[in-house]
């Protein structure tokens, strides 16, 4: 005769034991996120091009990119972020999610989310992005496609903190 | 917007100026929908902030210093000037350029007449048939030795920083002179501002 209560207790204690073992043995998952357009997880790691590296050609990939060296050609990292650091010198058109420029860029930028030109940035090119930020001291020559992001009109612009 | 606070914190570097015609013109353009605007001043955070709620394309060649340095001699050909202007403004490499508004600020006071006329000739090829031109003309005999820096800081104010304490004689262009220099643009509206600048809006 099977004691149902004892069986239930045994099974649940076994399950708890296995669960705690599994959790301890499983590797910690890498930080992952989902892009707006796709449902596949994208591992948010950052590759970097060192200060002494020079690249000529097409740069593509599935991770963020930090450029400290020289790049000439095209950079296509859709869904990922590109940062040109202070020492970075880029002569290329860039397609990415976020583009941050702290160094020099000669080329067009197409940012799905935003483009930021930091105070040390020097850009010559055209920008298409829903949000564009130019920090005080940043140098920019080119054109910017502006998309309305707020409903306030010119007349409604007021000093607020 | 915290822009105004940061500029007013250092009032010794400049002053706030009304520019009613400029903002009326911007309001008109905004109501019309998408537009394209050229600003010859270097790009600033305030400019982008001011236009962040607009559906427009900003052309920011930052060419004011290069234009000021341009000189012509009798030997120069018109082509030579146009080549220099192409290099400074860089509009030729951009597709679908149809400028609706040209912001020249006080630049016309500082350019030689041939350069100013050449600039207008160059811009005409890139403007909409109903484009407008905005500028300030000094009405007093003396003007600062170099152009001011004008920045959008609030909806209807401009922050002005004069770059030189030295002065030089101003050309004091009147309406007829502007019609000749900026042809085919003609004065649509004009108003005298409290700082002695005459604000002009011209239309093709």
Short mmCIF file of C-alpha atoms in Angstrom, two decimals:
data_model
loop_
_atom_site.label_atom_id
_atom_site.label_comp_id
_atom_site.label_asym_id
_atom_site.label_seq_id
_atom_site.Cartn_x
_atom_site.Cartn_y
_atom_site.Cartn_z
CA UNK A 1 0.00 0.00 0.00
CA UNK A 2 1.40 3.37 -0.96
CA UNK A 3 1.24 6.13 1.55
CA UNK A 4 0.35 9.05 -0.71
CA UNK A 5 1.28 11.69 1.83
CA UNK A 6 4.72 10.19 2.41
CA UNK A 7 5.27 9.84 -1.34
CA UNK A 8 4.36 13.50 -1.92
CA UNK A 9 6.71 14.63 0.84
CA UNK A 10 9.55 12.49 -0.57
CA UNK A 11 9.05 13.77 -4.11
CA UNK A 12 8.91 17.43 -3.11
CA UNK A 13 12.03 17.11 -0.94
CA UNK A 14 13.87 15.41 -3.86
CA UNK A 15 12.77 18.19 -6.26
CA UNK A 16 14.01 20.87 -3.85
CA UNK A 17 17.32 19.04 -3.55
CA UNK A 18 17.79 18.84 -7.33
CA UNK A 19 16.74 22.49 -7.80
CA UNK A 20 19.32 23.73 -5.33
CA UNK A 21 22.00 21.52 -6.99
CA UNK A 22 21.06 22.77 -10.48
CA UNK A 23 21.19 26.42 -9.44
CA UNK A 24 24.59 25.92 -7.88
CA UNK A 25 25.95 24.12 -10.95
CA UNK A 26 24.48 26.36 -13.64
CA UNK A 27 26.78 29.04 -15.04
CA UNK A 28 25.70 32.64 -14.44
CA UNK A 29 23.98 33.78 -17.67
CA UNK A 30 25.55 36.61 -19.63
CA UNK A 31 23.69 39.88 -19.54
CA UNK A 32 21.38 39.79 -22.53
CA UNK A 33 18.83 42.16 -23.97
CA UNK A 34 16.32 42.14 -26.79
CA UNK A 35 16.33 44.67 -29.57
CA UNK A 36 13.09 46.38 -30.59
CA UNK A 37 13.04 44.82 -34.01
CA UNK A 38 14.15 41.30 -33.21
CA UNK A 39 13.30 38.87 -30.48
CA UNK A 40 16.64 37.09 -30.41
CA UNK A 41 18.78 37.97 -27.41
CA UNK A 42 21.78 40.14 -28.09
CA UNK A 43 24.78 39.78 -25.82
CA UNK A 44 25.90 43.28 -24.94
CA UNK A 45 29.65 43.01 -25.04
CA UNK A 46 31.96 45.68 -26.39
CA UNK A 47 34.75 45.14 -28.85
CA UNK A 48 37.47 47.71 -29.05
CA UNK A 49 39.86 48.92 -31.70
CA UNK A 50 43.01 49.96 -29.88
CA UNK A 51 44.77 53.28 -30.28
CA UNK A 52 47.56 51.88 -32.45
CA UNK A 53 45.22 49.93 -34.78
CA UNK A 54 44.37 51.15 -38.30
CA UNK A 55 41.52 49.55 -40.21
CA UNK A 56 40.51 50.14 -43.82
CA UNK A 57 37.31 48.54 -45.06
CA UNK A 58 33.89 47.50 -43.83
CA UNK A 59 33.30 46.95 -40.13
CA UNK A 60 30.23 44.86 -39.22
CA UNK A 61 29.30 42.80 -36.17
CA UNK A 62 26.91 41.89 -33.40
CA UNK A 63 28.34 43.79 -30.48
CA UNK A 64 29.10 47.31 -29.38
CA UNK A 65 32.28 48.93 -30.62
CA UNK A 66 34.74 51.31 -29.00
CA UNK A 67 37.14 52.95 -31.46
CA UNK A 68 40.37 54.29 -30.05
CA UNK A 69 42.39 53.95 -33.26
CA UNK A 70 41.86 54.81 -36.93
CA UNK A 71 39.07 53.46 -39.11
CA UNK A 72 38.45 54.29 -42.76
CA UNK A 73 35.55 52.79 -44.74
CA UNK A 74 32.08 51.93 -43.42
CA UNK A 75 30.82 50.85 -40.00
CA UNK A 76 27.56 48.95 -39.86
CA UNK A 77 26.55 47.81 -36.39
CA UNK A 78 22.80 47.99 -36.53
CA UNK A 79 21.24 47.45 -33.09
CA UNK A 80 24.54 48.17 -31.33
CA UNK A 81 26.43 51.19 -30.12
CA UNK A 82 29.54 52.80 -31.54
CA UNK A 83 31.78 55.07 -29.47
CA UNK A 84 34.66 57.00 -30.98
CA UNK A 85 36.93 57.82 -28.06
CA UNK A 86 39.10 60.96 -27.79
CA UNK A 87 42.00 59.27 -29.55
CA UNK A 88 39.76 57.79 -32.26
CA UNK A 89 39.93 59.08 -35.85
CA UNK A 90 37.27 57.80 -38.20
CA UNK A 91 36.63 58.50 -41.86
CA UNK A 92 33.51 56.44 -42.48
CA UNK A 93 29.74 56.43 -42.66
CA UNK A 94 28.31 54.88 -39.50
CA UNK A 95 25.05 52.97 -39.05
CA UNK A 96 24.33 52.01 -35.42
CA UNK A 97 21.84 52.25 -32.59
CA UNK A 98 23.68 54.90 -30.54
CA UNK A 99 26.70 56.77 -31.81
CA UNK A 100 28.87 58.71 -29.39
CA UNK A 101 31.72 60.85 -30.71
CA UNK A 102 34.49 62.05 -28.45
CA UNK A 103 37.18 62.06 -31.15
CA UNK A 104 37.22 62.93 -34.85
CA UNK A 105 34.75 61.79 -37.47
CA UNK A 106 34.47 62.61 -41.14
CA UNK A 107 31.38 60.87 -42.46
CA UNK A 108 27.63 60.51 -42.11
CA UNK A 109 25.93 59.08 -39.05
CA UNK A 110 22.65 57.21 -39.02
CA UNK A 111 21.64 56.53 -35.42
CA UNK A 112 18.49 54.48 -34.77
CA UNK A 113 18.24 55.86 -31.24
CA UNK A 114 20.56 58.83 -30.83
CA UNK A 115 23.78 60.59 -31.75
CA UNK A 116 25.86 62.39 -29.14
CA UNK A 117 28.82 64.65 -29.95
CA UNK A 118 30.79 65.21 -26.76
CA UNK A 119 32.71 68.43 -25.99
CA UNK A 120 35.93 66.96 -27.39
CA UNK A 121 34.18 65.68 -30.54
CA UNK A 122 34.88 67.06 -33.99
CA UNK A 123 32.46 65.96 -36.71
CA UNK A 124 32.18 66.78 -40.39
CA UNK A 125 29.20 65.01 -41.94
CA UNK A 126 25.46 64.59 -41.91
CA UNK A 127 23.33 63.17 -39.13
CA UNK A 128 20.03 61.33 -39.21
CA UNK A 129 18.74 60.32 -35.76
CA UNK A 130 15.64 60.85 -33.62
CA UNK A 131 17.78 62.52 -30.95
CA UNK A 132 20.94 64.52 -31.48
CA UNK A 133 22.95 66.02 -28.63
CA UNK A 134 25.78 68.47 -29.12
CA UNK A 135 27.75 69.26 -26.00
CA UNK A 136 29.18 72.70 -25.33
CA UNK A 137 32.54 72.96 -27.11
CA UNK A 138 31.81 70.20 -29.62
CA UNK A 139 32.60 71.01 -33.26
CA UNK A 140 30.14 70.11 -36.00
CA UNK A 141 29.90 70.91 -39.70
CA UNK A 142 27.17 69.35 -41.78
CA UNK A 143 23.45 68.78 -41.70
CA UNK A 144 21.05 67.32 -39.15
CA UNK A 145 17.61 65.89 -39.85
CA UNK A 146 15.47 66.93 -36.90
CA UNK A 147 12.39 64.94 -35.91
CA UNK A 148 9.91 66.49 -33.46
CA UNK A 149 10.24 64.78 -30.10
CA UNK A 150 8.07 67.09 -27.99
CA UNK A 151 4.74 68.72 -28.61
CA UNK A 152 5.82 72.18 -27.43
CA UNK A 153 5.98 74.88 -30.06
CA UNK A 154 8.61 77.58 -30.45
CA UNK A 155 6.36 79.97 -28.56
CA UNK A 156 5.95 77.57 -25.69
CA UNK A 157 9.65 77.12 -25.08
CA UNK A 158 10.28 78.39 -21.59
CA UNK A 159 12.98 78.37 -18.97
CA UNK A 160 12.53 75.33 -16.81
CA UNK A 161 15.00 73.41 -14.79
CA UNK B 1 15.53 73.68 -20.73
CA UNK B 2 18.38 74.87 -18.54
CA UNK B 3 20.21 76.68 -21.31
CA UNK B 4 19.15 80.16 -20.37
CA UNK B 5 20.25 79.79 -16.79
CA UNK B 6 23.76 78.76 -17.83
CA UNK B 7 24.20 81.81 -20.08
CA UNK B 8 22.61 84.31 -17.71
CA UNK B 9 24.94 83.06 -15.00
CA UNK B 10 27.72 84.95 -16.82
CA UNK B 11 26.01 88.18 -17.90
CA UNK B 12 29.34 89.94 -18.45
CA UNK B 13 29.93 87.92 -21.62
CA UNK B 14 26.82 89.02 -23.50
CA UNK B 15 23.19 90.07 -23.39
CA UNK B 16 19.75 88.81 -24.31
CA UNK B 17 18.14 90.36 -27.37
CA UNK B 18 14.62 90.27 -28.75
CA UNK B 19 14.33 89.24 -32.36
CA UNK B 20 10.62 89.30 -33.13
CA UNK B 21 10.82 88.85 -36.89
CA UNK B 22 13.08 85.82 -36.60
CA UNK B 23 10.67 83.99 -34.34
CA UNK B 24 7.63 84.99 -36.38
CA UNK B 25 9.36 83.54 -39.40
CA UNK B 26 10.18 80.33 -37.55
CA UNK B 27 6.58 80.09 -36.39
CA UNK B 28 5.39 80.42 -40.01
CA UNK B 29 7.76 77.70 -41.14
CA UNK B 30 6.75 75.41 -38.31
CA UNK B 31 3.11 75.72 -39.31
CA UNK B 32 3.97 74.94 -42.90
CA UNK B 33 5.44 71.58 -41.82
CA UNK B 34 8.86 70.30 -42.84
CA UNK B 35 11.48 72.88 -43.75
CA UNK B 36 15.19 73.27 -44.37
CA UNK B 37 17.28 75.92 -42.67
CA UNK B 38 20.84 77.16 -43.14
CA UNK B 39 22.69 78.78 -40.25
CA UNK B 40 26.17 80.14 -40.97
CA UNK B 41 27.08 80.34 -37.26
CA UNK B 42 28.97 77.46 -35.67
CA UNK B 43 26.59 74.81 -34.31
CA UNK B 44 25.75 75.15 -30.63
CA UNK B 45 23.81 73.05 -28.10
CA UNK B 46 21.26 75.89 -27.89
CA UNK B 47 20.53 75.71 -31.61
CA UNK B 48 19.82 71.98 -31.49
CA UNK B 49 17.72 72.42 -28.36
CA UNK B 50 15.72 75.21 -30.01
CA UNK B 51 14.92 73.05 -33.01
CA UNK B 52 14.52 69.74 -31.20
CA UNK B 53 10.73 69.94 -31.45
CA UNK B 54 10.75 70.86 -35.13
CA UNK B 55 10.46 68.74 -38.22
CA UNK B 56 13.26 70.23 -40.22
CA UNK B 57 16.71 69.78 -41.65
CA UNK B 58 19.45 72.01 -40.30
CA UNK B 59 22.43 72.84 -42.49
CA UNK B 60 25.24 73.93 -40.21
CA UNK B 61 28.39 74.47 -42.24
CA UNK B 62 29.95 76.59 -39.49
CA UNK B 63 31.44 78.68 -42.29
CA UNK B 64 31.25 82.15 -40.75
CA UNK B 65 35.01 82.43 -40.07
CA UNK B 66 35.90 81.20 -43.58
CA UNK B 67 33.47 83.63 -45.19
CA UNK B 68 34.86 86.55 -43.20
CA UNK B 69 38.38 85.73 -44.39
CA UNK B 70 37.35 85.69 -48.06
CA UNK B 71 38.78 88.51 -50.11
CA UNK B 72 38.51 89.13 -53.83
CA UNK B 73 40.82 90.99 -56.11
CA UNK B 74 40.21 92.41 -59.56
CA UNK B 75 42.04 89.44 -61.10
CA UNK B 76 39.75 86.89 -59.47
CA UNK B 77 37.20 85.18 -61.63
CA UNK B 78 33.64 84.53 -60.49
CA UNK B 79 34.41 80.82 -60.72
CA UNK B 80 37.23 81.15 -58.21
CA UNK B 81 34.90 82.74 -55.67
CA UNK B 82 32.19 80.15 -56.30
CA UNK B 83 34.75 77.39 -55.78
CA UNK B 84 35.74 78.88 -52.42
CA UNK B 85 32.07 79.22 -51.43
CA UNK B 86 31.37 75.62 -52.42
CA UNK B 87 34.19 74.50 -50.19
CA UNK B 88 33.06 76.65 -47.26
CA UNK B 89 29.36 75.80 -47.40
CA UNK B 90 29.53 72.26 -48.75
CA UNK B 91 25.91 72.14 -49.91
CA UNK B 92 26.68 70.51 -53.26
CA UNK B 93 27.37 67.11 -51.78
CA UNK B 94 24.02 66.94 -49.99
CA UNK B 95 21.00 65.54 -51.82
CA UNK B 96 17.64 67.30 -52.03
CA UNK B 97 18.80 70.62 -50.69
CA UNK B 98 15.97 73.14 -50.91
CA UNK B 99 16.60 75.73 -48.24
CA UNK B 100 13.53 77.54 -46.93
CA UNK B 101 15.36 79.86 -44.59
CA UNK B 102 18.82 81.41 -44.48
CA UNK B 103 20.16 82.75 -41.19
CA UNK B 104 23.02 85.13 -41.91
CA UNK B 105 22.91 87.03 -38.57
CA UNK B 106 25.23 90.09 -38.88
CA UNK B 107 27.43 88.54 -41.57
CA UNK B 108 26.38 90.95 -44.40
CA UNK B 109 27.99 93.84 -42.49
CA UNK B 110 31.39 92.14 -42.60
CA UNK B 111 31.59 90.70 -46.11
CA UNK B 112 32.95 92.63 -49.04
CA UNK B 113 30.27 93.44 -51.61
CA UNK B 114 31.57 90.95 -54.24
CA UNK B 115 31.75 88.15 -51.66
CA UNK B 116 28.25 88.93 -50.36
CA UNK B 117 26.79 88.94 -53.86
CA UNK B 118 28.71 85.77 -54.70
CA UNK B 119 27.37 84.10 -51.55
CA UNK B 120 23.80 84.92 -52.52
CA UNK B 121 24.42 83.63 -56.04
CA UNK B 122 25.76 80.36 -54.61
CA UNK B 123 22.87 79.98 -52.17
CA UNK B 124 20.24 80.65 -54.84
CA UNK B 125 21.00 77.32 -56.48
CA UNK B 126 20.10 75.57 -53.22
CA UNK B 127 17.05 77.53 -52.07
CA UNK B 128 13.34 76.98 -52.35
CA UNK B 129 11.57 79.39 -54.68
CA UNK B 130 9.92 81.08 -51.68
CA UNK B 131 12.96 81.06 -49.40
CA UNK B 132 13.50 83.76 -46.82
CA UNK B 133 16.69 85.36 -45.64
CA UNK B 134 17.19 86.80 -42.17
CA UNK B 135 19.94 89.22 -41.13
CA UNK B 136 20.87 92.09 -38.84
CA UNK B 137 22.31 95.31 -40.23
CA UNK B 138 24.14 97.86 -38.10
CA UNK B 139 22.51 101.28 -38.26
CA UNK B 140 25.15 103.06 -36.16
CA UNK B 141 28.34 104.40 -37.71
CA UNK B 142 30.56 101.99 -35.78
CA UNK B 143 30.22 98.25 -35.29
CA UNK B 144 32.29 95.64 -33.42
CA UNK B 145 35.44 94.69 -35.32
CA UNK B 146 34.24 91.10 -35.76
CA UNK B 147 30.81 89.45 -36.05
CA UNK B 148 28.94 88.61 -32.87
CA UNK B 149 28.03 85.14 -31.69
CA UNK B 150 24.26 84.67 -31.70
CA UNK B 151 22.66 81.78 -29.89
CA UNK B 152 19.11 80.61 -29.44
CA UNK B 153 18.46 80.45 -25.71
CA UNK B 154 14.71 80.76 -25.34
CA UNK B 155 11.78 80.74 -27.70
CA UNK B 156 11.92 84.42 -28.47
CA UNK B 157 15.29 85.58 -27.23
CA UNK B 158 18.78 85.49 -28.67
CA UNK B 159 21.93 85.53 -26.56
CA UNK B 160 24.49 87.86 -28.13
CA UNK B 161 28.19 87.81 -27.39
CA UNK B 162 30.30 90.52 -28.97
CA UNK B 163 33.70 89.12 -29.84
CA UNK B 164 35.66 92.34 -30.00
CA UNK B 165 35.82 95.53 -27.96
CA UNK B 166 37.39 97.26 -30.97
CA UNK B 167 35.19 98.90 -33.56
CA UNK B 168 35.28 99.68 -37.26
CA UNK B 169 33.03 101.75 -39.54
CA UNK B 170 29.84 99.90 -40.43
CA UNK B 171 28.54 99.91 -44.00
CA UNK B 172 25.09 101.05 -42.73
CA UNK B 173 23.26 99.42 -45.63
CA UNK B 174 19.82 100.81 -46.30
CA UNK B 175 17.01 98.91 -47.93
CA UNK B 176 17.93 99.86 -51.49
CA UNK B 177 21.52 98.77 -50.99
CA UNK B 178 20.34 95.43 -49.62
CA UNK B 179 18.09 94.94 -52.64
CA UNK B 180 21.13 95.36 -54.90
CA UNK B 181 23.50 93.22 -52.83
CA UNK B 182 21.08 90.44 -51.97
CA UNK B 183 19.09 90.34 -55.24
CA UNK B 184 16.72 88.64 -56.00
CA UNK B 185 15.81 88.81 -52.31
CA UNK B 186 13.64 91.80 -51.44
CA UNK B 187 12.81 93.19 -48.02
CA UNK B 188 9.60 91.73 -46.69
CA UNK B 189 9.74 93.11 -43.16
CA UNK B 190 12.13 95.18 -41.10
CA UNK B 191 12.29 96.43 -37.53
CA UNK B 192 14.80 98.51 -35.54
CA UNK B 193 15.98 96.71 -32.43
CA UNK B 194 16.94 98.46 -29.19
CA UNK B 195 20.67 97.71 -29.62
CA UNK B 196 20.83 99.63 -32.91
CA UNK B 197 20.56 96.59 -35.16
CA UNK B 198 18.00 96.64 -37.93
CA UNK B 199 16.39 93.24 -38.22
CA UNK B 200 15.49 92.25 -41.78
CA UNK B 201 13.49 89.44 -43.34
CA UNK B 202 13.88 89.23 -47.10
CA UNK B 203 12.00 87.00 -49.52
CA UNK B 204 12.78 85.73 -53.00
#
